[in-house]
Amino acid sequence: MSLAGKQVVLGVTGGIAVYKAVDIVSRLRKMGAIVHVIMTESAARFVTPLTFQEMSANPVVVSMWGEMKQWNVEHIALATMADVFLVAPATANIIGKIANGIADDMLSTTVMATKAPVIFAPAMNTQMYCNPIVQKNIQELTLLGYQFIEPARGLLACGTEGVGRLPDPCDIVNFVVDHVAAENDFAGKNLLVTAGGTREAIDPVRYIGNRSSGKMGYAIAAQAARRGAKVILVSGATGLSHPPNVTVVKVESAAEMREEVLKNFFSCDIVVKAAAVADYRPEVAEMQKIKKNDDTLILKLTKNPDILRELGQIKERQLLVGFAAETQNVVNYAKKKLNEKNLDMIVANDVTAPGAGFNVDTNIAKLLFRDGKIVDLPQMPKEKLACCILDYIRELVTNRT
Ligand code: CTP
């Protein structure tokens, strides 16, 4: 695998690890990439732009206001030209800026303007890396489809020991190579993803809901779009931002979700139903707010349609992936759902296990297949699980053709 002919834009921000970025440039070029370097002013204090210019054989941009050397469309040129964007080392500052939409220098402006996949390799002091603000920024960007290379552990320049070291340049370049290889492996595929919980109206003020955050489905939609799929995300209520290059259709109730899913089903190749659909809804949604009168209030519930089961009955060439949120007998219940709903794969998890289920950023899943195969995955961030799920879906698609 190589990067032959790929335009790689390397953003270098100010930290002691800047010197390692010189090696990254060299390795990227050895893999066949054409490398363009953008440095922040502080990065240029650690290593001179001239070093990067010599290593990349291309002019290095530091300031927005300097004389342009080669590009005719000024700031946006590198953003458009990039096949992949790597920021290494990435400081807390650049991560915070991008997460908050701040574009006040050449690097942040170009990252914000690019449609290319962006990979950050954070490197900073352990306390800084573990700071909840930095972690929140990383999570938000990850959910939007930005990639992060986990920093390494070890002795840091500040004398402390812990997580925060820039990984070995060789590992960073391998990550970029793998990433580029995964790019476009869903090109030409139409994916329908559902996410989040439904809300079933009791009256104009209240509803029956559930604890789903929507993170799993959003991560799958973001990663699939990054890998070249045309993605429609039918989403229940969530507080999440729309992933880039994904068509988002917002719905409230199971009935609305069913309608949108059926509308798009036959133009889809793959359906991933990560939504937590309410199994029951109030038989009557009152037109006026229910007043508190009696000591008890009985709500009569009626069954909602099982959207996934319906898809399993009408499916033609579509590959169907369901989720099973369980609190006990995970494998048995998931197997039953896989067979009864006529699915190709089911992602099962025990939502009561620590580090899994609703409203946490990690999950522990088992993947079950029609041939009886079960893949036991360890605890991992939902974004990583999204990538794993897509890898197995791609395998199923490939085996079919
Ligand atoms: N699902 C659906 N429509 C429903 C209920 C569930 O499409 N009315 C889908 C979910 O999106 C998920 C799968 O079916 O992909 C399994 O959902 P889950 O809530 O785990 O199971 P249920 O089939 O609802 O069964 P139970 O609640 O009894 O476990």
Tab-separated table of C-alpha atoms and ligand atoms in Angstrom:
chain	number	residue	atom	x	y	z
A	1	MET	CA	0.000	0.000	0.000
A	2	SER	CA	1.365	3.451	-0.821
A	3	LEU	CA	0.421	7.086	-1.064
A	4	ALA	CA	1.540	7.392	-4.673
A	5	GLY	CA	0.435	10.694	-6.143
A	6	LYS	CA	-1.645	11.641	-3.068
A	7	GLN	CA	-1.585	15.272	-2.017
A	8	VAL	CA	-0.957	15.265	1.723
A	9	VAL	CA	-1.189	18.567	3.573
A	10	LEU	CA	0.691	18.420	6.861
A	11	GLY	CA	-0.252	20.987	9.496
A	12	VAL	CA	2.488	21.458	12.071
A	13	THR	CA	1.643	23.184	15.363
A	14	GLY	CA	3.928	24.376	18.118
A	15	GLY	CA	5.221	21.744	20.495
A	16	ILE	CA	8.517	20.112	21.226
A	17	ALA	CA	7.526	17.206	18.946
A	18	VAL	CA	7.768	19.462	15.859
A	19	TYR	CA	11.138	17.959	15.039
A	20	LYS	CA	9.474	14.549	14.596
A	21	ALA	CA	7.224	16.077	11.925
A	22	VAL	CA	10.325	16.458	9.737
A	23	ASP	CA	10.648	12.670	9.741
A	24	ILE	CA	6.931	12.371	8.977
A	25	VAL	CA	7.427	14.498	5.838
A	26	SER	CA	10.325	12.330	4.767
A	27	ARG	CA	8.372	9.096	5.307
A	28	LEU	CA	5.276	10.428	3.523
A	29	ARG	CA	7.423	11.310	0.522
A	30	LYS	CA	9.031	7.882	0.543
A	31	MET	CA	5.501	6.452	0.277
A	32	GLY	CA	4.999	8.509	-2.881
A	33	ALA	CA	2.985	11.398	-1.414
A	34	ILE	CA	3.264	15.000	-2.541
A	35	VAL	CA	3.583	16.878	0.737
A	36	HIS	CA	2.637	20.495	1.492
A	37	VAL	CA	3.405	21.877	4.920
A	38	ILE	CA	1.531	24.601	6.791
A	39	MET	CA	3.142	25.690	10.054
A	40	THR	CA	1.756	27.828	12.831
A	41	GLU	CA	3.858	30.763	14.004
A	42	SER	CA	4.732	28.866	17.192
A	43	ALA	CA	5.753	25.725	15.281
A	44	ALA	CA	8.156	27.901	13.296
A	45	ARG	CA	9.876	28.828	16.578
A	46	PHE	CA	10.830	25.189	17.171
A	47	VAL	CA	12.008	24.252	13.669
A	48	THR	CA	12.491	26.646	10.766
A	49	PRO	CA	10.157	26.531	7.773
A	50	LEU	CA	13.261	26.108	5.634
A	51	THR	CA	13.797	22.606	7.048
A	52	PHE	CA	10.270	21.584	6.059
A	53	GLN	CA	10.663	23.283	2.696
A	54	GLU	CA	13.786	21.251	1.965
A	55	MET	CA	12.205	18.005	3.160
A	56	SER	CA	8.915	18.478	1.318
A	57	ALA	CA	10.404	20.124	-1.784
A	58	ASN	CA	7.492	22.540	-1.620
A	59	PRO	CA	7.092	26.065	-0.252
A	60	VAL	CA	5.992	26.170	3.393
A	61	VAL	CA	3.158	28.460	4.469
A	62	VAL	CA	3.235	30.072	7.887
A	63	SER	CA	1.465	33.393	7.668
A	64	MET	CA	-1.816	34.303	6.017
A	65	TRP	CA	-0.353	37.621	5.049
A	66	GLY	CA	2.954	36.623	3.514
A	67	GLU	CA	3.595	36.673	-0.199
A	68	MET	CA	2.099	33.668	-1.983
A	69	LYS	CA	4.795	31.630	-3.637
A	70	GLN	CA	3.067	29.128	-5.822
A	71	TRP	CA	-0.678	28.965	-5.438
A	72	ASN	CA	-3.003	31.097	-7.437
A	73	VAL	CA	-6.122	30.714	-5.321
A	74	GLU	CA	-4.506	31.810	-2.075
A	75	HIS	CA	-5.652	30.336	1.278
A	76	ILE	CA	-8.160	27.901	-0.079
A	77	ALA	CA	-5.847	26.285	-2.617
A	78	LEU	CA	-4.298	23.747	-0.257
A	79	ALA	CA	-7.695	22.994	1.300
A	80	THR	CA	-9.050	22.047	-2.129
A	81	MET	CA	-5.935	20.260	-3.293
A	82	ALA	CA	-5.607	17.977	-0.250
A	83	ASP	CA	-6.448	14.287	-0.554
A	84	VAL	CA	-5.747	13.932	3.132
A	85	PHE	CA	-4.919	16.434	5.850
A	86	LEU	CA	-2.668	15.475	8.756
A	87	VAL	CA	-2.070	17.740	11.743
A	88	ALA	CA	1.022	16.476	13.611
A	89	PRO	CA	1.853	17.387	16.259
A	90	ALA	CA	-1.583	18.785	17.093
A	91	THR	CA	-1.681	21.027	20.158
A	92	ALA	CA	-4.674	21.519	22.456
A	93	ASN	CA	-4.907	24.943	20.867
A	94	ILE	CA	-5.470	23.817	17.258
A	95	ILE	CA	-7.903	21.091	18.392
A	96	GLY	CA	-9.827	23.667	20.443
A	97	LYS	CA	-9.899	26.126	17.566
A	98	ILE	CA	-11.247	23.658	15.018
A	99	ALA	CA	-13.783	22.249	17.508
A	100	ASN	CA	-15.084	25.761	18.079
A	101	GLY	CA	-14.982	27.027	14.510
A	102	ILE	CA	-12.151	29.490	15.021
A	103	ALA	CA	-10.143	30.198	11.860
A	104	ASP	CA	-7.593	32.861	12.682
A	105	ASP	CA	-4.434	31.647	10.997
A	106	MET	CA	-3.430	29.829	7.851
A	107	LEU	CA	-3.631	26.341	9.361
A	108	SER	CA	-7.008	26.671	11.108
A	109	THR	CA	-8.444	28.436	8.044
A	110	THR	CA	-7.286	25.687	5.701
A	111	VAL	CA	-8.453	22.839	7.956
A	112	MET	CA	-11.854	24.503	8.210
A	113	ALA	CA	-12.073	24.942	4.441
A	114	THR	CA	-11.085	21.430	3.414
A	115	LYS	CA	-13.392	18.602	2.437
A	116	ALA	CA	-10.508	16.139	2.701
A	117	PRO	CA	-10.364	13.772	5.682
A	118	VAL	CA	-8.497	15.367	8.567
A	119	ILE	CA	-6.321	13.329	10.931
A	120	PHE	CA	-5.005	14.827	14.159
A	121	ALA	CA	-2.009	13.407	16.014
A	122	PRO	CA	-2.262	15.177	19.394
A	123	ALA	CA	0.911	15.689	21.416
A	124	MET	CA	0.931	17.559	24.686
A	125	ASN	CA	1.455	17.323	28.413
A	126	THR	CA	-0.566	14.526	30.082
A	127	GLN	CA	-2.659	16.838	32.244
A	128	MET	CA	-3.484	18.937	29.232
A	129	TYR	CA	-4.437	15.898	27.157
A	130	CYS	CA	-6.639	14.578	29.972
A	131	ASN	CA	-8.238	17.963	30.570
A	132	PRO	CA	-12.005	17.514	30.146
A	133	ILE	CA	-12.174	20.488	27.773
A	134	VAL	CA	-9.568	18.952	25.451
A	135	GLN	CA	-11.296	15.558	25.691
A	136	LYS	CA	-14.676	17.130	24.941
A	137	ASN	CA	-13.223	18.879	21.872
A	138	ILE	CA	-11.699	15.595	20.667
A	139	GLN	CA	-15.005	13.786	21.158
A	140	GLU	CA	-16.982	16.419	19.307
A	141	LEU	CA	-14.573	16.431	16.386
A	142	THR	CA	-14.507	12.637	16.309
A	143	LEU	CA	-18.274	12.537	16.085
A	144	LEU	CA	-18.046	14.873	13.116
A	145	GLY	CA	-15.745	12.410	11.329
A	146	TYR	CA	-12.326	13.882	12.199
A	147	GLN	CA	-9.780	11.174	12.990
A	148	PHE	CA	-7.458	11.091	15.993
A	149	ILE	CA	-4.313	9.066	16.454
A	150	GLU	CA	-4.023	8.122	20.099
A	151	PRO	CA	-0.899	9.712	21.637
A	152	ALA	CA	1.755	7.376	23.013
A	153	ARG	CA	2.744	6.960	26.675
A	154	GLY	CA	6.170	7.669	28.034
A	155	LEU	CA	8.477	10.317	29.380
A	156	LEU	CA	7.347	13.733	28.186
A	157	ALA	CA	9.513	16.756	27.462
A	158	CYS	CA	8.095	18.485	30.543
A	159	GLY	CA	9.619	15.756	32.709
A	160	THR	CA	6.395	13.947	33.570
A	161	GLU	CA	5.499	10.424	32.578
A	162	GLY	CA	2.171	9.596	30.954
A	163	VAL	CA	0.059	9.795	27.828
A	164	GLY	CA	0.719	12.661	25.419
A	165	ARG	CA	3.794	11.782	23.355
A	166	LEU	CA	3.588	12.072	19.607
A	167	PRO	CA	3.556	8.472	18.353
A	168	ASP	CA	6.421	7.168	16.284
A	169	PRO	CA	6.414	8.886	12.834
A	170	CYS	CA	6.314	5.425	11.258
A	171	ASP	CA	3.025	4.637	13.103
A	172	ILE	CA	1.576	8.005	12.090
A	173	VAL	CA	2.389	7.426	8.438
A	174	ASN	CA	0.951	3.877	8.623
A	175	PHE	CA	-2.239	5.332	10.066
A	176	VAL	CA	-2.464	7.746	7.118
A	177	VAL	CA	-1.822	4.913	4.643
A	178	ASP	CA	-4.543	2.721	6.227
A	179	HIS	CA	-6.885	5.661	6.281
A	180	VAL	CA	-6.370	6.422	2.609
A	181	ALA	CA	-6.855	2.719	1.803
A	182	ALA	CA	-10.169	2.704	3.697
A	183	GLU	CA	-11.246	5.855	1.873
A	184	ASN	CA	-13.831	5.131	-0.742
A	185	ASP	CA	-14.360	1.471	0.101
A	186	PHE	CA	-18.075	2.390	0.322
A	187	ALA	CA	-18.065	4.455	-2.871
A	188	GLY	CA	-21.225	3.900	-4.893
A	189	LYS	CA	-23.097	2.453	-1.902
A	190	ASN	CA	-26.281	3.988	-0.518
A	191	LEU	CA	-26.519	3.641	3.227
A	192	LEU	CA	-29.527	4.337	5.400
A	193	VAL	CA	-28.762	4.743	9.095
A	194	THR	CA	-31.219	5.345	11.908
A	195	ALA	CA	-30.078	6.810	15.209
A	196	GLY	CA	-31.309	8.196	18.506
A	197	GLY	CA	-34.440	7.472	20.449
A	198	THR	CA	-38.004	8.098	19.339
A	199	ARG	CA	-40.430	10.250	21.321
A	200	GLU	CA	-44.032	9.194	21.626
A	201	ALA	CA	-46.384	12.048	22.484
A	202	ILE	CA	-48.554	11.833	25.587
A	203	ASP	CA	-49.864	15.369	25.182
A	204	PRO	CA	-48.422	18.589	23.655
A	205	VAL	CA	-45.961	18.855	26.573
A	206	ARG	CA	-44.917	15.303	27.437
A	207	TYR	CA	-43.626	12.260	25.685
A	208	ILE	CA	-42.339	8.747	26.324
A	209	GLY	CA	-38.655	8.622	25.427
A	210	ASN	CA	-35.568	6.577	26.150
A	211	ARG	CA	-31.924	7.042	27.088
A	212	SER	CA	-30.400	6.701	23.621
A	213	SER	CA	-27.901	9.474	22.827
A	214	GLY	CA	-27.702	8.676	19.114
A	215	LYS	CA	-23.887	8.598	19.261
A	216	MET	CA	-23.513	5.102	17.794
A	217	GLY	CA	-25.689	5.763	14.746
A	218	TYR	CA	-24.141	9.185	14.140
A	219	ALA	CA	-20.652	7.683	14.295
A	220	ILE	CA	-21.617	5.031	11.739
A	221	ALA	CA	-23.146	7.665	9.438
A	222	ALA	CA	-20.061	9.919	9.714
A	223	GLN	CA	-17.598	7.086	9.061
A	224	ALA	CA	-19.606	5.645	6.168
A	225	ALA	CA	-19.750	9.087	4.501
A	226	ARG	CA	-16.021	9.459	5.009
A	227	ARG	CA	-15.553	6.100	3.308
A	228	GLY	CA	-17.449	7.266	0.252
A	229	ALA	CA	-21.030	6.092	0.909
A	230	LYS	CA	-24.045	8.238	0.135
A	231	VAL	CA	-25.640	8.368	3.572
A	232	ILE	CA	-29.136	9.232	4.755
A	233	LEU	CA	-29.410	9.471	8.527
A	234	VAL	CA	-32.937	9.242	9.901
A	235	SER	CA	-32.512	10.618	13.361
A	236	GLY	CA	-34.653	10.764	16.448
A	237	ALA	CA	-34.044	13.585	18.912
A	238	THR	CA	-30.361	13.983	19.816
A	239	GLY	CA	-28.131	16.878	20.815
A	240	LEU	CA	-25.564	15.917	18.176
A	241	SER	CA	-24.300	18.007	15.258
A	242	HIS	CA	-24.963	16.864	11.712
A	243	PRO	CA	-22.018	14.808	10.404
A	244	PRO	CA	-20.445	16.261	7.242
A	245	ASN	CA	-21.652	14.988	3.849
A	246	VAL	CA	-24.624	13.168	5.400
A	247	THR	CA	-28.277	13.920	4.613
A	248	VAL	CA	-30.029	14.149	7.964
A	249	VAL	CA	-33.796	13.673	8.267
A	250	LYS	CA	-35.101	14.510	11.724
A	251	VAL	CA	-38.087	12.599	13.094
A	252	GLU	CA	-39.812	12.332	16.451
A	253	SER	CA	-41.987	9.265	16.716
A	254	ALA	CA	-41.592	5.643	15.594
A	255	ALA	CA	-44.370	6.240	13.034
A	256	GLU	CA	-42.440	9.148	11.497
A	257	MET	CA	-39.243	7.111	11.510
A	258	ARG	CA	-41.010	4.220	9.783
A	259	GLU	CA	-42.355	6.542	7.103
A	260	GLU	CA	-38.926	8.042	6.334
A	261	VAL	CA	-37.190	4.676	6.411
A	262	LEU	CA	-39.701	3.084	4.037
A	263	LYS	CA	-39.503	6.099	1.707
A	264	ASN	CA	-35.758	5.554	1.278
A	265	PHE	CA	-35.486	1.786	1.682
A	266	PHE	CA	-35.620	0.594	-1.921
A	267	SER	CA	-32.940	3.005	-3.101
A	268	CYS	CA	-30.574	1.691	-0.418
A	269	ASP	CA	-27.940	-1.024	-0.487
A	270	ILE	CA	-27.336	-1.184	3.254
A	271	VAL	CA	-29.527	-0.314	6.244
A	272	VAL	CA	-28.116	0.061	9.749
A	273	LYS	CA	-30.846	0.420	12.354
A	274	ALA	CA	-29.086	1.824	15.397
A	275	ALA	CA	-32.125	3.783	16.600
A	276	ALA	CA	-33.795	2.958	19.886
A	277	VAL	CA	-37.380	2.779	18.700
A	278	ALA	CA	-40.129	2.901	21.317
A	279	ASP	CA	-41.991	-0.394	21.283
A	280	TYR	CA	-45.183	1.232	22.561
A	281	ARG	CA	-46.857	4.638	22.255
A	282	PRO	CA	-49.779	6.156	24.131
A	283	GLU	CA	-52.973	4.961	22.458
A	284	VAL	CA	-54.156	8.552	22.404
A	285	ALA	CA	-51.936	11.627	22.199
A	286	GLU	CA	-54.044	14.195	24.022
A	287	MET	CA	-54.611	17.476	22.172
A	288	GLN	CA	-54.455	19.496	25.381
A	289	LYS	CA	-52.070	19.281	28.308
A	290	ILE	CA	-53.236	16.666	30.830
A	291	LYS	CA	-54.028	18.390	34.134
A	292	LYS	CA	-53.083	16.809	37.437
A	293	ASN	CA	-56.316	15.828	39.108
A	294	ASP	CA	-56.392	12.268	40.387
A	295	ASP	CA	-53.750	10.568	42.522
A	296	THR	CA	-53.015	8.066	39.807
A	297	LEU	CA	-52.981	8.360	36.057
A	298	ILE	CA	-53.212	5.351	33.808
A	299	LEU	CA	-51.755	5.635	30.332
A	300	LYS	CA	-52.922	3.050	27.842
A	301	LEU	CA	-50.147	2.095	25.432
A	302	THR	CA	-50.422	0.485	22.059
A	303	LYS	CA	-47.740	-1.390	20.124
A	304	ASN	CA	-45.629	0.485	17.586
A	305	PRO	CA	-44.753	-1.105	14.265
A	306	ASP	CA	-41.426	-2.948	14.349
A	307	ILE	CA	-39.668	-1.129	11.504
A	308	LEU	CA	-36.747	-3.519	11.235
A	309	ARG	CA	-38.965	-6.599	11.170
A	310	GLU	CA	-40.942	-5.001	8.349
A	311	LEU	CA	-37.731	-4.297	6.409
A	312	GLY	CA	-36.686	-7.921	6.888
A	313	GLN	CA	-39.955	-9.031	5.319
A	314	ILE	CA	-39.760	-6.783	2.257
A	315	LYS	CA	-36.008	-6.720	1.659
A	316	GLU	CA	-34.646	-7.554	-1.780
A	317	ARG	CA	-30.905	-7.010	-2.254
A	318	GLN	CA	-30.548	-4.797	0.846
A	319	LEU	CA	-28.134	-5.792	3.566
A	320	LEU	CA	-29.838	-5.371	6.937
A	321	VAL	CA	-27.976	-4.646	10.145
A	322	GLY	CA	-29.823	-4.375	13.444
A	323	PHE	CA	-28.864	-3.595	17.007
A	324	ALA	CA	-29.902	-5.456	20.113
A	325	ALA	CA	-29.858	-3.555	23.368
A	326	GLU	CA	-30.116	-6.157	26.105
A	327	THR	CA	-29.833	-6.321	29.865
A	328	GLN	CA	-29.472	-10.138	30.100
A	329	ASN	CA	-29.016	-13.254	27.884
A	330	VAL	CA	-27.397	-11.008	25.285
A	331	VAL	CA	-26.402	-13.681	22.762
A	332	ASN	CA	-29.655	-15.644	22.895
A	333	TYR	CA	-31.882	-12.601	22.531
A	334	ALA	CA	-29.696	-11.174	19.776
A	335	LYS	CA	-29.740	-14.501	17.853
A	336	LYS	CA	-33.525	-14.529	18.092
A	337	LYS	CA	-33.737	-10.983	16.703
A	338	LEU	CA	-31.250	-11.800	13.919
A	339	ASN	CA	-33.399	-14.726	12.754
A	340	GLU	CA	-36.861	-13.368	13.388
A	341	LYS	CA	-36.146	-10.001	11.744
A	342	ASN	CA	-34.289	-11.640	8.822
A	343	LEU	CA	-31.084	-9.649	9.364
A	344	ASP	CA	-27.617	-10.175	7.913
A	345	MET	CA	-25.851	-9.038	11.045
A	346	ILE	CA	-26.779	-7.818	14.515
A	347	VAL	CA	-24.721	-5.715	16.906
A	348	ALA	CA	-25.558	-6.854	20.418
A	349	ASN	CA	-24.633	-5.216	23.649
A	350	ASP	CA	-25.405	-5.451	27.324
A	351	VAL	CA	-26.497	-1.904	28.040
A	352	THR	CA	-26.038	-2.368	31.776
A	353	ALA	CA	-22.309	-3.245	31.495
A	354	PRO	CA	-19.955	-0.457	32.619
A	355	GLY	CA	-18.524	1.251	29.514
A	356	ALA	CA	-21.392	0.124	27.282
A	357	GLY	CA	-24.864	1.213	26.276
A	358	PHE	CA	-26.665	4.514	26.368
A	359	ASN	CA	-25.104	7.897	26.943
A	360	VAL	CA	-21.509	6.703	27.301
A	361	ASP	CA	-18.800	7.203	24.697
A	362	THR	CA	-17.643	3.593	24.590
A	363	ASN	CA	-19.372	0.328	23.855
A	364	ILE	CA	-18.723	-3.400	24.234
A	365	ALA	CA	-20.364	-5.267	21.396
A	366	LYS	CA	-20.757	-8.725	19.949
A	367	LEU	CA	-21.423	-9.076	16.240
A	368	LEU	CA	-23.639	-12.010	15.259
A	369	PHE	CA	-23.993	-13.328	11.725
A	370	ARG	CA	-26.397	-15.650	9.907
A	371	ASP	CA	-23.836	-18.441	9.598
A	372	GLY	CA	-23.572	-18.589	13.387
A	373	LYS	CA	-20.305	-16.660	13.602
A	374	ILE	CA	-19.982	-14.448	16.675
A	375	VAL	CA	-17.298	-11.765	16.955
A	376	ASP	CA	-16.587	-10.582	20.490
A	377	LEU	CA	-15.256	-7.032	20.415
A	378	PRO	CA	-13.487	-5.421	23.390
A	379	GLN	CA	-14.557	-2.115	24.937
A	380	MET	CA	-13.791	0.688	22.506
A	381	PRO	CA	-14.933	4.223	21.645
A	382	LYS	CA	-18.157	4.279	19.628
A	383	GLU	CA	-16.308	5.835	16.664
A	384	LYS	CA	-13.887	2.903	16.567
A	385	LEU	CA	-16.764	0.451	16.885
A	386	ALA	CA	-18.444	2.266	13.970
A	387	CYS	CA	-15.324	1.584	11.864
A	388	CYS	CA	-15.297	-2.102	12.911
A	389	ILE	CA	-18.987	-2.516	12.099
A	390	LEU	CA	-18.396	-0.961	8.668
A	391	ASP	CA	-15.406	-3.268	8.059
A	392	TYR	CA	-17.641	-6.314	8.698
A	393	ILE	CA	-20.426	-4.859	6.541
A	394	ARG	CA	-17.929	-4.347	3.717
A	395	GLU	CA	-16.860	-7.981	4.085
A	396	LEU	CA	-20.498	-9.124	3.823
A	397	VAL	CA	-21.025	-6.931	0.752
A	398	THR	CA	-17.829	-8.248	-0.878
A	399	ASN	CA	-18.742	-11.889	-0.189
A	400	ARG	CA	-22.093	-11.368	-1.852
A	401	THR	CA	-20.698	-10.035	-5.097
B	1	CTP	N1	-36.534	-1.795	16.086
B	1	CTP	C1	-37.354	-1.253	15.116
B	1	CTP	N2	-38.643	-0.939	15.427
B	1	CTP	C2	-39.137	-1.163	16.662
B	1	CTP	C3	-38.295	-1.717	17.660
B	1	CTP	C4	-36.993	-2.021	17.338
B	1	CTP	O1	-36.907	-1.042	13.985
B	1	CTP	N3	-40.401	-0.848	16.927
B	1	CTP	C5	-35.145	-2.160	15.727
B	1	CTP	C6	-34.080	-1.367	16.470
B	1	CTP	O2	-33.705	-0.218	15.733
B	1	CTP	C7	-32.936	-2.376	16.582
B	1	CTP	C8	-33.650	-3.718	16.618
B	1	CTP	O3	-34.954	-3.493	16.099
B	1	CTP	O4	-32.112	-2.371	15.442
B	1	CTP	C9	-33.757	-4.331	17.985
B	1	CTP	O5	-34.288	-3.395	18.891
B	1	CTP	P1	-34.434	-3.733	20.444
B	1	CTP	O6	-35.072	-2.567	21.121
B	1	CTP	O7	-33.141	-4.274	20.969
B	1	CTP	O8	-35.399	-4.976	20.438
B	1	CTP	P2	-36.930	-5.159	20.176
B	1	CTP	O9	-37.096	-5.839	18.851
B	1	CTP	O10	-37.685	-3.894	20.372
B	1	CTP	O11	-37.289	-6.232	21.302
B	1	CTP	P3	-37.278	-6.060	22.906
B	1	CTP	O12	-37.551	-4.609	23.181
B	1	CTP	O13	-38.362	-6.976	23.339
B	1	CTP	O14	-35.910	-6.494	23.354
